[in-house]
Coordinates of C-alpha atoms in Angstrom, one line a residue:
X44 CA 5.8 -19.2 -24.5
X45 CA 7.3 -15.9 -24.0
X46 CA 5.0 -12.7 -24.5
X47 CA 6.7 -9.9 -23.2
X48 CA 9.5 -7.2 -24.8
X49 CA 11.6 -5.6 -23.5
X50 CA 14.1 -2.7 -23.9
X51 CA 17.6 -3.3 -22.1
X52 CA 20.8 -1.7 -23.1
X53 CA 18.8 -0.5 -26.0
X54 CA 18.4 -3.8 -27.4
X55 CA 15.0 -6.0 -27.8
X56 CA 14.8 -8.8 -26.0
X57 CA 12.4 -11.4 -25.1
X58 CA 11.7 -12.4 -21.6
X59 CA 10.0 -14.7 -19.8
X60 CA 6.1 -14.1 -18.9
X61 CA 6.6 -13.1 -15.5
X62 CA 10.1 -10.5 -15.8
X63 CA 9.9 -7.4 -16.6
X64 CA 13.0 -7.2 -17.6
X65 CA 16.1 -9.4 -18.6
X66 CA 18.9 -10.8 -20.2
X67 CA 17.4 -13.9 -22.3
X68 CA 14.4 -15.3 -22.7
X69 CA 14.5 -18.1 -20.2
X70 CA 13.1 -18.6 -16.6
X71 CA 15.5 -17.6 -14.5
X72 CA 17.2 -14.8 -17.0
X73 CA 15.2 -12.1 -15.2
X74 CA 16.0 -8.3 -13.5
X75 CA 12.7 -7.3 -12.1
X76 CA 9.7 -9.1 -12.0
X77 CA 6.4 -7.8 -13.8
X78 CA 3.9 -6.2 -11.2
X79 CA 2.8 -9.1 -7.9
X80 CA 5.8 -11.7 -8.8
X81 CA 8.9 -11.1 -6.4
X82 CA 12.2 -11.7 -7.8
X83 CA 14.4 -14.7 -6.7
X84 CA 17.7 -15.7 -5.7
X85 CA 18.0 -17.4 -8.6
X86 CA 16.7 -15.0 -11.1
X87 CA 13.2 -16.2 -11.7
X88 CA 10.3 -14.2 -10.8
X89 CA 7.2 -16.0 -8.8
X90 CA 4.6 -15.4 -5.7
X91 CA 7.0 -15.8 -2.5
X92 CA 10.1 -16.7 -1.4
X93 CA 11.3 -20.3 -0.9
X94 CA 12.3 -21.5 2.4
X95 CA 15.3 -19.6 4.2
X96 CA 14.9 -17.2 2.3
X97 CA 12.6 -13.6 2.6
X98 CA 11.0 -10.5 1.1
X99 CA 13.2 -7.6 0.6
X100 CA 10.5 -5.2 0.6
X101 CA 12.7 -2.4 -1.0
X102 CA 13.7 -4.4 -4.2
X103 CA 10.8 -7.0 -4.1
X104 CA 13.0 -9.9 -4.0
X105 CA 14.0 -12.6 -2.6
X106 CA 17.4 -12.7 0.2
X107 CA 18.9 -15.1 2.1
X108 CA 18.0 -15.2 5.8
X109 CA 20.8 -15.3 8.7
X110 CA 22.1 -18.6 10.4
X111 CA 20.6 -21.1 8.1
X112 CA 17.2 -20.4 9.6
X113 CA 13.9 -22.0 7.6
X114 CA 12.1 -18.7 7.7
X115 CA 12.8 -14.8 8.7
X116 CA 11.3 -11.6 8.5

């Protein structure tokens, strides 16, 4: 079920409910996340981060933290 269109490169495309942008219409196809989903390492836009990873609070996504640690700030 995909709802949203979107212009990149100047060509229509449709993306996943959550992205705001992207490069194909599945899951983990996206560039920026619609408005309250943050943008993860592998492309798919949802609520948090997953373990070891954290908020980048400048690009509202997802980054790996240092040293293998479970969480980071």
């Amino acid at each position: 079920y995909f709802v949203n269109i979107k212009d990149i490169n100047k060509v229509w495309r449709e993306c996943h409910q959550n992205c705001r942008n992207c490069s194909d219409k599945s899951i983990n196809s996206c560039l920026d996340c619609e408005d309250g989903k943050i943008l993860g390492i592998g492309n798919e836009c949802g609520n948090s981060c997953p373990s070891k990873t954290y908020i980048d609070i400048n690009t509202n996504s997802c980054k790996p933290c240092v040293n293998e640690c479970q969480e980071c700030e």
